[in-house]
Coordinates of C-alpha atoms in Angstrom, one line a residue:
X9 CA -15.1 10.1 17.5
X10 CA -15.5 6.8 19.8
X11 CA -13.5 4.9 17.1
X12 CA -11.3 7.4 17.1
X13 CA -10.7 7.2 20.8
X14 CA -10.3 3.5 20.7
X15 CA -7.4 3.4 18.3
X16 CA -5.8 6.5 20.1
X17 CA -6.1 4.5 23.1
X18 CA -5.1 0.4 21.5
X19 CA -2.3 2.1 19.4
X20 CA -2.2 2.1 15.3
X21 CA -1.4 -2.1 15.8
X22 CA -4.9 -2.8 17.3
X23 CA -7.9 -3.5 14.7
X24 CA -10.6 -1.6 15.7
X25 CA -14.0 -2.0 13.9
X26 CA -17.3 -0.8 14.4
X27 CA -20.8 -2.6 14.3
X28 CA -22.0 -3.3 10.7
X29 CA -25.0 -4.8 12.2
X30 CA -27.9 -4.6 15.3
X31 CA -27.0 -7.8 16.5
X32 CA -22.7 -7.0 16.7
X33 CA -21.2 -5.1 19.9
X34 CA -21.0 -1.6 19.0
X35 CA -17.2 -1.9 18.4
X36 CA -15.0 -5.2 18.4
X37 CA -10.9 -4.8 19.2
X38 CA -7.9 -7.2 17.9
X39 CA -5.2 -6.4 19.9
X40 CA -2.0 -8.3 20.6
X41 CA -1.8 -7.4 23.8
X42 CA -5.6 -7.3 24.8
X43 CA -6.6 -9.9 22.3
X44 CA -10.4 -9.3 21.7
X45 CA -11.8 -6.8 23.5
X46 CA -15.5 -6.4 23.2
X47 CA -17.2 -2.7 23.6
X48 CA -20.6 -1.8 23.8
X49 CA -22.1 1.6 24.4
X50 CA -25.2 2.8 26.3
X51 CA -26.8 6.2 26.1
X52 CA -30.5 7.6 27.3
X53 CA -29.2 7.7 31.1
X54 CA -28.4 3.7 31.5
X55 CA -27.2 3.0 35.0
X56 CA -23.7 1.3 35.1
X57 CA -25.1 -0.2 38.6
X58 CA -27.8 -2.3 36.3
X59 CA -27.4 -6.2 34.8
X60 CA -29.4 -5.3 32.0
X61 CA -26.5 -3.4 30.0
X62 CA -24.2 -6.6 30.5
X63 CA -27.0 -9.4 29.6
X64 CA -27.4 -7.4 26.6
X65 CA -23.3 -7.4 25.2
X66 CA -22.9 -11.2 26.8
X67 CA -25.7 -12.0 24.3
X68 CA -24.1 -10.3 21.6
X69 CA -20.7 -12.3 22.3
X70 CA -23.0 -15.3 22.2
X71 CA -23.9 -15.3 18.9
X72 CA -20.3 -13.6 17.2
X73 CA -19.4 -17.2 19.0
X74 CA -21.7 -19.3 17.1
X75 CA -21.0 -16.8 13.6
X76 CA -17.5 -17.1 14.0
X77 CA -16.1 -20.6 15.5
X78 CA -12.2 -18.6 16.9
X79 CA -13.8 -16.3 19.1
X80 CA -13.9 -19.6 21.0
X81 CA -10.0 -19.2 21.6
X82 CA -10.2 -15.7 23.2
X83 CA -11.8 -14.6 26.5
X84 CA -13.4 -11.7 25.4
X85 CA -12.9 -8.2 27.8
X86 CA -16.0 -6.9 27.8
X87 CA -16.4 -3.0 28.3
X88 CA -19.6 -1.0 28.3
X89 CA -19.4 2.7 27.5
X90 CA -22.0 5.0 29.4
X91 CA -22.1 8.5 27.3
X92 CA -24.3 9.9 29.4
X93 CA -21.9 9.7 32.7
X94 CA -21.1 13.0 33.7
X95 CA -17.9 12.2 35.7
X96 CA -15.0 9.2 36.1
X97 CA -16.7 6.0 36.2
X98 CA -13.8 3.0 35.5
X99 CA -15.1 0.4 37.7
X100 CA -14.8 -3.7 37.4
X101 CA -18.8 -5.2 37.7
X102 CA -17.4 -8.6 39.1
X103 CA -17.0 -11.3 36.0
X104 CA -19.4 -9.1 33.5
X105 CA -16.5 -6.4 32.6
X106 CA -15.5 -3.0 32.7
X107 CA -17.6 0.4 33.2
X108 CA -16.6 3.5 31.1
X109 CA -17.7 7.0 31.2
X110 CA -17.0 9.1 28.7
X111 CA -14.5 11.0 30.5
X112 CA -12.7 7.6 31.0
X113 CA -12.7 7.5 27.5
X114 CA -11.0 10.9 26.7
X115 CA -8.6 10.7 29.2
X116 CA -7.3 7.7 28.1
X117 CA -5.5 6.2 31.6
X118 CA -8.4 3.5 31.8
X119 CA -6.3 0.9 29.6
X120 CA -3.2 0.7 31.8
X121 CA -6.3 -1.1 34.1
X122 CA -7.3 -3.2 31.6
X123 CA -5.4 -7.1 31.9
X124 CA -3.5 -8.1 29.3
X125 CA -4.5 -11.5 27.7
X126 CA -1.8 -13.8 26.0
X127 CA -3.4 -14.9 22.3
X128 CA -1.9 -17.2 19.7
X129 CA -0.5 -15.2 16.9
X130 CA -2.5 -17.3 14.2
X131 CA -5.5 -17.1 16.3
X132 CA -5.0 -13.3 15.7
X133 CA -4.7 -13.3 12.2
X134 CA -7.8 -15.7 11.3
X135 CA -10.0 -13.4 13.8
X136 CA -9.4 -10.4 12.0
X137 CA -9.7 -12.6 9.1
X138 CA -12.7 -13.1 9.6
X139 CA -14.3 -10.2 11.3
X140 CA -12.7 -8.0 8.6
X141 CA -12.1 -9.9 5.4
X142 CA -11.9 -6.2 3.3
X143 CA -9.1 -5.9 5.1
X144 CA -7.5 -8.9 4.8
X145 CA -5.0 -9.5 1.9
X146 CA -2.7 -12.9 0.9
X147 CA 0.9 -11.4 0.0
X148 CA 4.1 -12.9 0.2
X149 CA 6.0 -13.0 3.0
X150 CA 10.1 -11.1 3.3
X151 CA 12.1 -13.5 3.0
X152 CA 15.3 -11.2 2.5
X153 CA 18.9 -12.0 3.3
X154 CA 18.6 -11.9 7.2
X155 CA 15.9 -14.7 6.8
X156 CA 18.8 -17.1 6.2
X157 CA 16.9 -20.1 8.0
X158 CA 14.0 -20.0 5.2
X159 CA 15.0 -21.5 2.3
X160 CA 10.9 -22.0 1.2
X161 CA 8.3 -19.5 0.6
X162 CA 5.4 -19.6 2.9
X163 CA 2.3 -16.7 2.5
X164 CA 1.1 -14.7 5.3
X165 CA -1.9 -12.4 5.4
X166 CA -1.5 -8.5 5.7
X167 CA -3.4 -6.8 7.7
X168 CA -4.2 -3.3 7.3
X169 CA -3.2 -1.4 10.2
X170 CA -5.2 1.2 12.1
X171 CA -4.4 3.9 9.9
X172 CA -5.2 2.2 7.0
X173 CA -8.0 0.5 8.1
X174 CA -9.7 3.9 8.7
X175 CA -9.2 5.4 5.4
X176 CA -10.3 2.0 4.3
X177 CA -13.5 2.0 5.8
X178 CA -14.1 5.6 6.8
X179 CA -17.1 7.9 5.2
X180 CA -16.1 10.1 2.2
X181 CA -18.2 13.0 1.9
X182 CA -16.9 13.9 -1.5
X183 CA -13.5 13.9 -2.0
X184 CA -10.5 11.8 0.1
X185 CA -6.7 13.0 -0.9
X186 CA -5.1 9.9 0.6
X187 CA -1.4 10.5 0.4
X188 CA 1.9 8.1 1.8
X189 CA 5.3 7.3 1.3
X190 CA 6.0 4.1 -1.2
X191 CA 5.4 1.0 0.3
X192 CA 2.5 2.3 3.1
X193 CA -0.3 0.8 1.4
X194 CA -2.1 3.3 -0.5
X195 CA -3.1 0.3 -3.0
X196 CA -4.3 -1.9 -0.4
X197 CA -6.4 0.6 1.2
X198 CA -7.9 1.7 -2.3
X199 CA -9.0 -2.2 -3.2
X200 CA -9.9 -2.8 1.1
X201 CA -12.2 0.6 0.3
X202 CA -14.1 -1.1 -2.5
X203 CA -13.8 -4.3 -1.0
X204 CA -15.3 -3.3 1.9
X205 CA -17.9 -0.5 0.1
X206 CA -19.1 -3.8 -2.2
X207 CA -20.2 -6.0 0.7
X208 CA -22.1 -3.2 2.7
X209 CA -23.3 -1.8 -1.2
X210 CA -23.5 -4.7 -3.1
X211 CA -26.0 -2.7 -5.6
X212 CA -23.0 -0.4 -6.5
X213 CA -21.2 0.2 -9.2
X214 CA -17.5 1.0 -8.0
X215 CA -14.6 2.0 -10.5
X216 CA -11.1 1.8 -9.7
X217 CA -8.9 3.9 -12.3
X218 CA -5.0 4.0 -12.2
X219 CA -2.9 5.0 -14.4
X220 CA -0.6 2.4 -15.5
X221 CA -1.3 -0.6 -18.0
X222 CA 0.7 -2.9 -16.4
X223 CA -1.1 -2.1 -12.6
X224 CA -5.1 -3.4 -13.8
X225 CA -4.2 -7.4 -13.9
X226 CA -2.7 -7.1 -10.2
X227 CA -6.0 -4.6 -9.0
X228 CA -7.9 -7.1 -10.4
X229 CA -6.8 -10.2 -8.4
X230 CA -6.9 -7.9 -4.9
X231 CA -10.8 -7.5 -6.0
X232 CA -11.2 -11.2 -7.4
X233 CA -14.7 -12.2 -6.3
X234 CA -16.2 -8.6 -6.2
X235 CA -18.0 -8.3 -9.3
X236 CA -19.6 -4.5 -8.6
X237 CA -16.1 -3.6 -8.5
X238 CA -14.2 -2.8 -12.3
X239 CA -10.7 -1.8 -12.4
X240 CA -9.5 0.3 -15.3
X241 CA -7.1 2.8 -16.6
X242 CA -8.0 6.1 -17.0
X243 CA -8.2 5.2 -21.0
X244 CA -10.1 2.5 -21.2
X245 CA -12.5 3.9 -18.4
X246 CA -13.2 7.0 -20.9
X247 CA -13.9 4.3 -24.2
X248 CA -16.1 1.9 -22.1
X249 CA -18.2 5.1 -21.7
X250 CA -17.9 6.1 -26.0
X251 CA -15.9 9.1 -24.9
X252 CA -12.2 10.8 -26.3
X253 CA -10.2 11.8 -24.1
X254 CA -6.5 12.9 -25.1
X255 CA -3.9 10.9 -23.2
X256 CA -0.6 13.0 -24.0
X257 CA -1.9 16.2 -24.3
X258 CA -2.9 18.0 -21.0
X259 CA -4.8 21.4 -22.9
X260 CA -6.5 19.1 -25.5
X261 CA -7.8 16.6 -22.5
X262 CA -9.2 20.0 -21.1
X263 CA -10.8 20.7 -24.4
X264 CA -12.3 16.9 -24.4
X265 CA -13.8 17.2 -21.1
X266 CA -15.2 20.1 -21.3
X267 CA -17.3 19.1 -24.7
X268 CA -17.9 16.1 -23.1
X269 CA -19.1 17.8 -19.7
X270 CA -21.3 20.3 -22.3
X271 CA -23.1 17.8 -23.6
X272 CA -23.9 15.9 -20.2
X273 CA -22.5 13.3 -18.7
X274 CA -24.8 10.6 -16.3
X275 CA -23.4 9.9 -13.4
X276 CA -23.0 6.2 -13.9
X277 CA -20.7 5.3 -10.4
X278 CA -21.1 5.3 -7.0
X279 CA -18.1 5.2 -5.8
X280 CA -14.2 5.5 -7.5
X281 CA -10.9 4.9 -6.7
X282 CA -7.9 6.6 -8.1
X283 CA -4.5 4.9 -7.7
X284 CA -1.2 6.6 -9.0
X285 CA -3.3 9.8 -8.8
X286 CA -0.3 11.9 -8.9
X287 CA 0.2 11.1 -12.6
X288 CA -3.5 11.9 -13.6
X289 CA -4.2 15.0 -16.0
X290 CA -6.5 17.4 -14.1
X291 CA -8.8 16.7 -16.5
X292 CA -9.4 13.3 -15.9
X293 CA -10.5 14.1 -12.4
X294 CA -12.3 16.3 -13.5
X295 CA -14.4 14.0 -15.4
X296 CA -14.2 11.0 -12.9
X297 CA -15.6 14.2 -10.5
X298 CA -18.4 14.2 -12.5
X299 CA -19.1 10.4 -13.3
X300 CA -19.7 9.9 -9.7
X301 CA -23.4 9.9 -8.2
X302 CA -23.5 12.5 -5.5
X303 CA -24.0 11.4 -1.5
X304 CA -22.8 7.9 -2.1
X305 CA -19.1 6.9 -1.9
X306 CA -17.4 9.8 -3.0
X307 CA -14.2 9.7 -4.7
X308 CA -10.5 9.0 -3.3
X309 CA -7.6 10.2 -4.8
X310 CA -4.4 8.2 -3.9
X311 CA -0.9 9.3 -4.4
X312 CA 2.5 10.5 -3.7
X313 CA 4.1 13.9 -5.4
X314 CA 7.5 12.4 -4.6
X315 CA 7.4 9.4 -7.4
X316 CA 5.1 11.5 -10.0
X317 CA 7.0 10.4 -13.9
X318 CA 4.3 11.9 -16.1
X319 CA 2.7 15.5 -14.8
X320 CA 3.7 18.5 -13.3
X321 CA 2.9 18.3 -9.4
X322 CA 0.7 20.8 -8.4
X323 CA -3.1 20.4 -6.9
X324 CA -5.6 19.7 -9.0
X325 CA -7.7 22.7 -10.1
X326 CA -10.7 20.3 -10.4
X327 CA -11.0 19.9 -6.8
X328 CA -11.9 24.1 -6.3
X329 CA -15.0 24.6 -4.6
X330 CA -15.4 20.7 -3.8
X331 CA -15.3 19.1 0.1
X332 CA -12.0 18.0 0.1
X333 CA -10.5 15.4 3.2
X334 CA -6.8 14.4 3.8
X335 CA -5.4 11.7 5.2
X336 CA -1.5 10.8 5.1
X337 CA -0.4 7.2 5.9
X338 CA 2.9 7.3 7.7
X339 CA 4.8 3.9 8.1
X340 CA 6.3 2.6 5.3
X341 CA 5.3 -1.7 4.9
X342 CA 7.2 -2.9 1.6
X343 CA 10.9 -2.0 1.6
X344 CA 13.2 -2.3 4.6
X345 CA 15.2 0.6 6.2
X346 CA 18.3 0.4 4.2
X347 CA 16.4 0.5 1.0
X348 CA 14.3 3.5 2.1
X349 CA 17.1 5.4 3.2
X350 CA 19.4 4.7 -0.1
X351 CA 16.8 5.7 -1.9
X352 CA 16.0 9.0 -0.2
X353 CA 19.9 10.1 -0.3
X354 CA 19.6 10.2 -3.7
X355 CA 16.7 13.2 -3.9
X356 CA 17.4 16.3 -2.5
X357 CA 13.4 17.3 -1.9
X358 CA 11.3 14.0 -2.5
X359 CA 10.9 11.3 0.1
X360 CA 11.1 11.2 3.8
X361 CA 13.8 9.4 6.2
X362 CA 11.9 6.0 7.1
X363 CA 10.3 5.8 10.4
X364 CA 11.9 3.7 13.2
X365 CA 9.4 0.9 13.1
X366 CA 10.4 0.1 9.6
X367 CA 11.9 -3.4 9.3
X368 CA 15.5 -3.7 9.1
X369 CA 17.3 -5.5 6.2
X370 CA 20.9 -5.6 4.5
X371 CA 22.7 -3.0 3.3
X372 CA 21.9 -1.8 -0.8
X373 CA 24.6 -3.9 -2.9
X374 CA 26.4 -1.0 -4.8
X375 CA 28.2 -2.9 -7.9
X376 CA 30.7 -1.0 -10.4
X377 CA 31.3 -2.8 -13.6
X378 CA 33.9 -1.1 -16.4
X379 CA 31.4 -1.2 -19.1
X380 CA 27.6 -1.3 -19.5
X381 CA 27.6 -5.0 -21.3
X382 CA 29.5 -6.4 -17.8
X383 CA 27.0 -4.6 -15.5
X384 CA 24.4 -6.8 -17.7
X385 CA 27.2 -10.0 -16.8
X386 CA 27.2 -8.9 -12.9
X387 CA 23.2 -8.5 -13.0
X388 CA 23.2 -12.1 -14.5
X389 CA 26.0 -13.7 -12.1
X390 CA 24.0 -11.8 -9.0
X391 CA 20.6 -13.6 -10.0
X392 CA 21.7 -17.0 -10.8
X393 CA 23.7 -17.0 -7.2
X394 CA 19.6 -16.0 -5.9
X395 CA 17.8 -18.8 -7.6
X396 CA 21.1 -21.4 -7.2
X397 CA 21.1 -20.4 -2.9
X398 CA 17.9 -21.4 -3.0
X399 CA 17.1 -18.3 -1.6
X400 CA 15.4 -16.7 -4.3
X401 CA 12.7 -17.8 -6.9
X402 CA 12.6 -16.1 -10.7
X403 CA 9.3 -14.6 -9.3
X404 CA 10.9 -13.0 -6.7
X405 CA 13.1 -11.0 -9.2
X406 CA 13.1 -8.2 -11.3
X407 CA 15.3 -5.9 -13.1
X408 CA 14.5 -2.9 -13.4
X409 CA 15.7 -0.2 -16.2
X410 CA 15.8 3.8 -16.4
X411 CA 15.9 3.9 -20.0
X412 CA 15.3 1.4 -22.9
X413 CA 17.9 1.8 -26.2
X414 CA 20.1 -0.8 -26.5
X415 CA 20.0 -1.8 -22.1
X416 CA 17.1 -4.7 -22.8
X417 CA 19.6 -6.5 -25.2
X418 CA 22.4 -6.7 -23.2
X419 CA 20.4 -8.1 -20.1
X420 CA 18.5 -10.4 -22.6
X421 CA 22.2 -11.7 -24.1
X422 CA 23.6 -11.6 -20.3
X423 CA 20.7 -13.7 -19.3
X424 CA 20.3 -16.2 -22.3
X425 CA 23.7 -16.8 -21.5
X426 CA 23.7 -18.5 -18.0
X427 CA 20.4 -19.7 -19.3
X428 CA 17.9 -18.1 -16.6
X429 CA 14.0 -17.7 -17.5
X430 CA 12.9 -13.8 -17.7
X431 CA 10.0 -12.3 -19.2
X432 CA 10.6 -8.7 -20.5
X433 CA 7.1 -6.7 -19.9
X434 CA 6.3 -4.1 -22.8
X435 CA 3.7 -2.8 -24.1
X436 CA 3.0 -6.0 -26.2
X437 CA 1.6 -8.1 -22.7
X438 CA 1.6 -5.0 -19.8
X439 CA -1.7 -5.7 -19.4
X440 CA -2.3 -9.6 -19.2
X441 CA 1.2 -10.4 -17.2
X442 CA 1.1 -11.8 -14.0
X443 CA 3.4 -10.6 -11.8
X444 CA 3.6 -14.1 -9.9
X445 CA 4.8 -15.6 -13.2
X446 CA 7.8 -18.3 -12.4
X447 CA 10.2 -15.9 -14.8
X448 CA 12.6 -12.9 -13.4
X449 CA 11.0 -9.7 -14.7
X450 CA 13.0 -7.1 -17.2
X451 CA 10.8 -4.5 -17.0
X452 CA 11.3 -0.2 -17.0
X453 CA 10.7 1.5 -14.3
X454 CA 8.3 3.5 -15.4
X455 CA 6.3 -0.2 -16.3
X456 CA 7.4 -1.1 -12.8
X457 CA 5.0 1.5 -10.8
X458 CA 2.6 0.3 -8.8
X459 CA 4.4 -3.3 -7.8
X460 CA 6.9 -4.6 -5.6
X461 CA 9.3 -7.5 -5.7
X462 CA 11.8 -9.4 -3.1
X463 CA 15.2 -8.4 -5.1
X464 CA 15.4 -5.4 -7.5
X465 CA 17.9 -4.9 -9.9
X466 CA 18.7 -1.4 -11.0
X467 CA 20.6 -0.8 -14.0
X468 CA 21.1 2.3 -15.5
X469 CA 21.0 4.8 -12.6
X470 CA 23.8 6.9 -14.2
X471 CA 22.0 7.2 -17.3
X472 CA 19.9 9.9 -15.6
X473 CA 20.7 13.3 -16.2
X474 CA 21.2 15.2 -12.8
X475 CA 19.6 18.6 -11.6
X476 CA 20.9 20.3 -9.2
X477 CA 18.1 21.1 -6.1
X478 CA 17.8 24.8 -7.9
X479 CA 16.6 23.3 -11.0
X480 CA 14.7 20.5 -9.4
X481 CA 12.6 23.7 -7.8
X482 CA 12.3 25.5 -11.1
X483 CA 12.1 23.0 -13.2
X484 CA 8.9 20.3 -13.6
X485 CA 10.7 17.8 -16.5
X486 CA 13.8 17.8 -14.3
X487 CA 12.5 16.7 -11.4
X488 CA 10.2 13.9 -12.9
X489 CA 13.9 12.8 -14.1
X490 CA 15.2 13.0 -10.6
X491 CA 12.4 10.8 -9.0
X492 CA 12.9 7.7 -11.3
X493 CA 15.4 6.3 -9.3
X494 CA 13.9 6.7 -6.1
X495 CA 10.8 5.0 -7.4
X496 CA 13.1 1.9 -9.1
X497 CA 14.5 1.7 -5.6
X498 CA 11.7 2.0 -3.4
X499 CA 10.1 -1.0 -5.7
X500 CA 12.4 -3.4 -3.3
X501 CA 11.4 -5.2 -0.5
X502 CA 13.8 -7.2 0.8
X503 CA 17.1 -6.4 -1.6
X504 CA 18.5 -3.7 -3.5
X505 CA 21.7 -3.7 -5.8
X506 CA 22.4 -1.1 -7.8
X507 CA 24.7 -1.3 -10.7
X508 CA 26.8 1.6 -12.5
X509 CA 29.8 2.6 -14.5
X510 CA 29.9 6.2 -14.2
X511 CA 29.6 8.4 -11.6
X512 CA 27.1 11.3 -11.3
X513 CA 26.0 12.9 -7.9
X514 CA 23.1 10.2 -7.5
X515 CA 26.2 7.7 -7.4
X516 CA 28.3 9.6 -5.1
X517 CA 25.1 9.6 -2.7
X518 CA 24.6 5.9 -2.3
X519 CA 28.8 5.4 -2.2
X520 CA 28.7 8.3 1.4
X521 CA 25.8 6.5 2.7
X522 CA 26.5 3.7 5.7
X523 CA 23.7 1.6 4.6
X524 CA 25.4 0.8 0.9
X525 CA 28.3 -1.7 0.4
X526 CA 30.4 -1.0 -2.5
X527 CA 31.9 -4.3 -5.1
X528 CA 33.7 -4.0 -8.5
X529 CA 32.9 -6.7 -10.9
X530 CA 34.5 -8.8 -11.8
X531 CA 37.5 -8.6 -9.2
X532 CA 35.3 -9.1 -6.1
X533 CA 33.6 -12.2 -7.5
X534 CA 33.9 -15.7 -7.1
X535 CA 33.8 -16.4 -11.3

């Protein structure tokens, strides 16, 4: 609850972490506008007159100053909580710090008294580096067309925010339904969570399971260094234990399980980590259920009904009976405003309008080319003006495909042509590419889940059969149709263009909406 406080009262920017250890303050802050703000709490009827209360936390600042050498470039604000206060208490004891009661606490006007301290950006960053290195992640940075000044690529860390940070790090009981629109992190919190579980735990075993092939080599690398921690799809975690478990086949996966679950199954994890959960058989969690050792980490199931591709979307009947948590992450960190909001005019009942604090970007490129071989010339023409700018690397590239049949060859002809390096991700190397490979990506969307890239280009949009809302509602193999453009889309960060021949009511979407500009190859081109 005091955590909880905290963050209500610093905001979901502030980093707000509790003691992992006797000799840390009971609760550290990173804030930008409070920089580091140090709380301690006292309880058994302390007096808030006494030095002893202050000596104590000044002693504890001490020695986070000698662990961690950029404390040095803060002045800590130093704030003792006294639970057992029965009134209003904020006072200022001369140079030691601030007085709390717990009333203070819940009523929430004490920070407007608190000064705010000026810190250095970078001094930030490597403070919550290192007070919270589970949390701490190298990504790339957006370099999208308003960064027009950048011509390099620098890395920046990402920080989870205080919503994520807490699912990170919070206790699971049993079962954690962590749920968010794309691009909020649900990944990142899932490999911060066993991150974070396999320093405090380093005699646990902790599984993460996802669903798609392509998604392990990328888990992998945000776990690098964390050997108590195996990543896996739902497959292979079933034959590393000698077990058959149908893959395509919903009633014969209940049939598997439940011979499996007859003949006993040993616990052998203490903590798991589902990712894409929304495409999981209820059968498998079923089983991961029961391959989890009871009153340790539990099990989190992360996911988001609006891009499911594979199952019907309903709850899981294997969570009946269990002690089931929810927590929904709101803002949305990967693709910018206009992307989110082309991409949720297209669906009539999956996604949400993107939240005001999501960063803004150009407008979605909406190209129409006469025939499906000069979309594949436009999508070539488009990426070699990317990499020629300067703008763009190969890396930072992919195109993106609803359906395979004759579409890979025309983009592999377009982009042999003009002589540009791609790597077209199948089955054949799913599960060894890097994502980071110095090639543009030709990949399905479907293969796509699970990663983001700088530039997405989405060719075959109109291939996709519409269905009217009615159906959508009625209908479960409809509406997995409906959501594979929205998840192409959403798999943008920084730019989106879209390319098409024929219409169909996705099309007529993106060509009403103010955040799409609308070209015709090849008369609007400079070829």
């Amino acid at each position: 609850m005091l955590r909880q406080r905290l963050t209500e009262a610093f905001g979901p920017e502030a980093l707000v972490l509790g003691a992992d250890g006797d000799d840390r303050p009971d609760f550290i802050v990173v804030d930008e506008r409070y920089g580091l703000v140090i709380v301690d709490v006292e309880s058994n009827g302390s007096d808030p007159a006494s030095r002893k209360p202050y000596v104590r936390l000044n002693r504890k600042i001490a020695d986070l100053r000698e662990e961690i050498p950029v404390v040095d470039h803060f002045r800590p604000q130093r704030l003792v909580l006294f639970l057992d206060h029965p009134t209003e208490l904020l006072t200022q004891q001369g140079t030691s710090g601030w007085a709390l009661s717990l009333v203070d606490l819940n009523t929430g006007g004490w920070i407007s008294r608190l000064p705010q301290e000026e810190a250095d950006p970078d001094d930030l960053q490597d403070l919550r580096a290192a007070l919270a290195p589970s949390l701490v992640f190298e990504i790339k940075a957006r370099r999208g067309a308003t960064d027009a000044g950048r011509a390099e690529r620098h890395r920046v860390r990402a920080i989870l925010d205080a919503e994520q940070a807490a699912a990170a790090t919070g206790p699971v009981a049993d079962v954690l339904r962590l749920s968010g629109p794309p691009g909020s992190g649900k990944t990142l919190v899932l490999a911060g969570r066993a991150r974070y579980l396999s320093g405090r735990h380093p005699d646990w075993r902790i599984g993460i399971v996802c669903y798609n092939n392509a998604l392990v080599p990328y888990l992998r690398t945000l776990v690098a260094n964390h050997p108590n921690v195996e990543v896996d799809t739902f497959g292979k975690f079933a034959r590393k234990r000698g077990l058959r478990i149908a893959l395509d086949d919903a009633a014969q996966a209940e049939y598997d399980v439940d011979a499996v679950l007859a003949r006993g199954l040993e616990p052998d994890l203490d903590a798991v980590l589902v990712d894409e959960a929304q495409d999981f058989a209820d059968a498998w969690v079923r089983l991961l259920l029961n391959a989890v050792r009871p009153d340790r980490g539990g099990i989190v199931l992360a996911g988001d009904n609006g891009q499911a591709l594979y199952r019907e979307v309903k709850e899981f009947a294997a969570l009946a009976g269990r002690s089931v948590e929810s927590c929904r992450l709101t803002r949305g960190y990967r693709s910018t405003r206009q992307i989110m909001a082309a991409a949720v005019s297209t669906q009539s009942r999956s996604g949400s309008m993107p939240r005001n604090d999501v960063p803004v970007g150009e407008p979605v490129d909406l190209i129409w080319a006469p025939t499906w071989n000069d979309q594949a010339a436009a999508i070539a023409w488009e990426v070699g003006r990317l990499i020629e700018s300067g703008e763009r690397g190969p890396e930072d590239i992919a195109i993106l495909v609803t359906q395979k049949p004759g579409t890979m060859n025309r983009l592999r002809r377009a982009l042999d042509h003009v002589r540009l390096p791609y790597l077209v991700v199948d089955r054949s190397n799913a599960a060894s590419f890097d994502p980071s490979s110095p090639e543009i990506k030709v990949m399905t969307v479907h293969a796509a889940k699970g990663y983001e890239f700088d530039v997405v280009l989405l060719f075959g949009l109109e291939a996709l059969p519409y269905a009217s809302e009615d159906a959508v509602a009625a209908d479960q193999e409809a509406a997995r149709r409906a959501r594979v453009g929205y998840v192409g889309m959403t798999r943008a960060r920084d730019q989106l263009l879209i390319t098409y021949t024929r219409d169909n009511p996705y099309l007529d979407a993106l060509r009403n909406n103010p955040d799409v500009r609308i070209w015709t190859w090849p008369d609007d081109y400079e070829v």
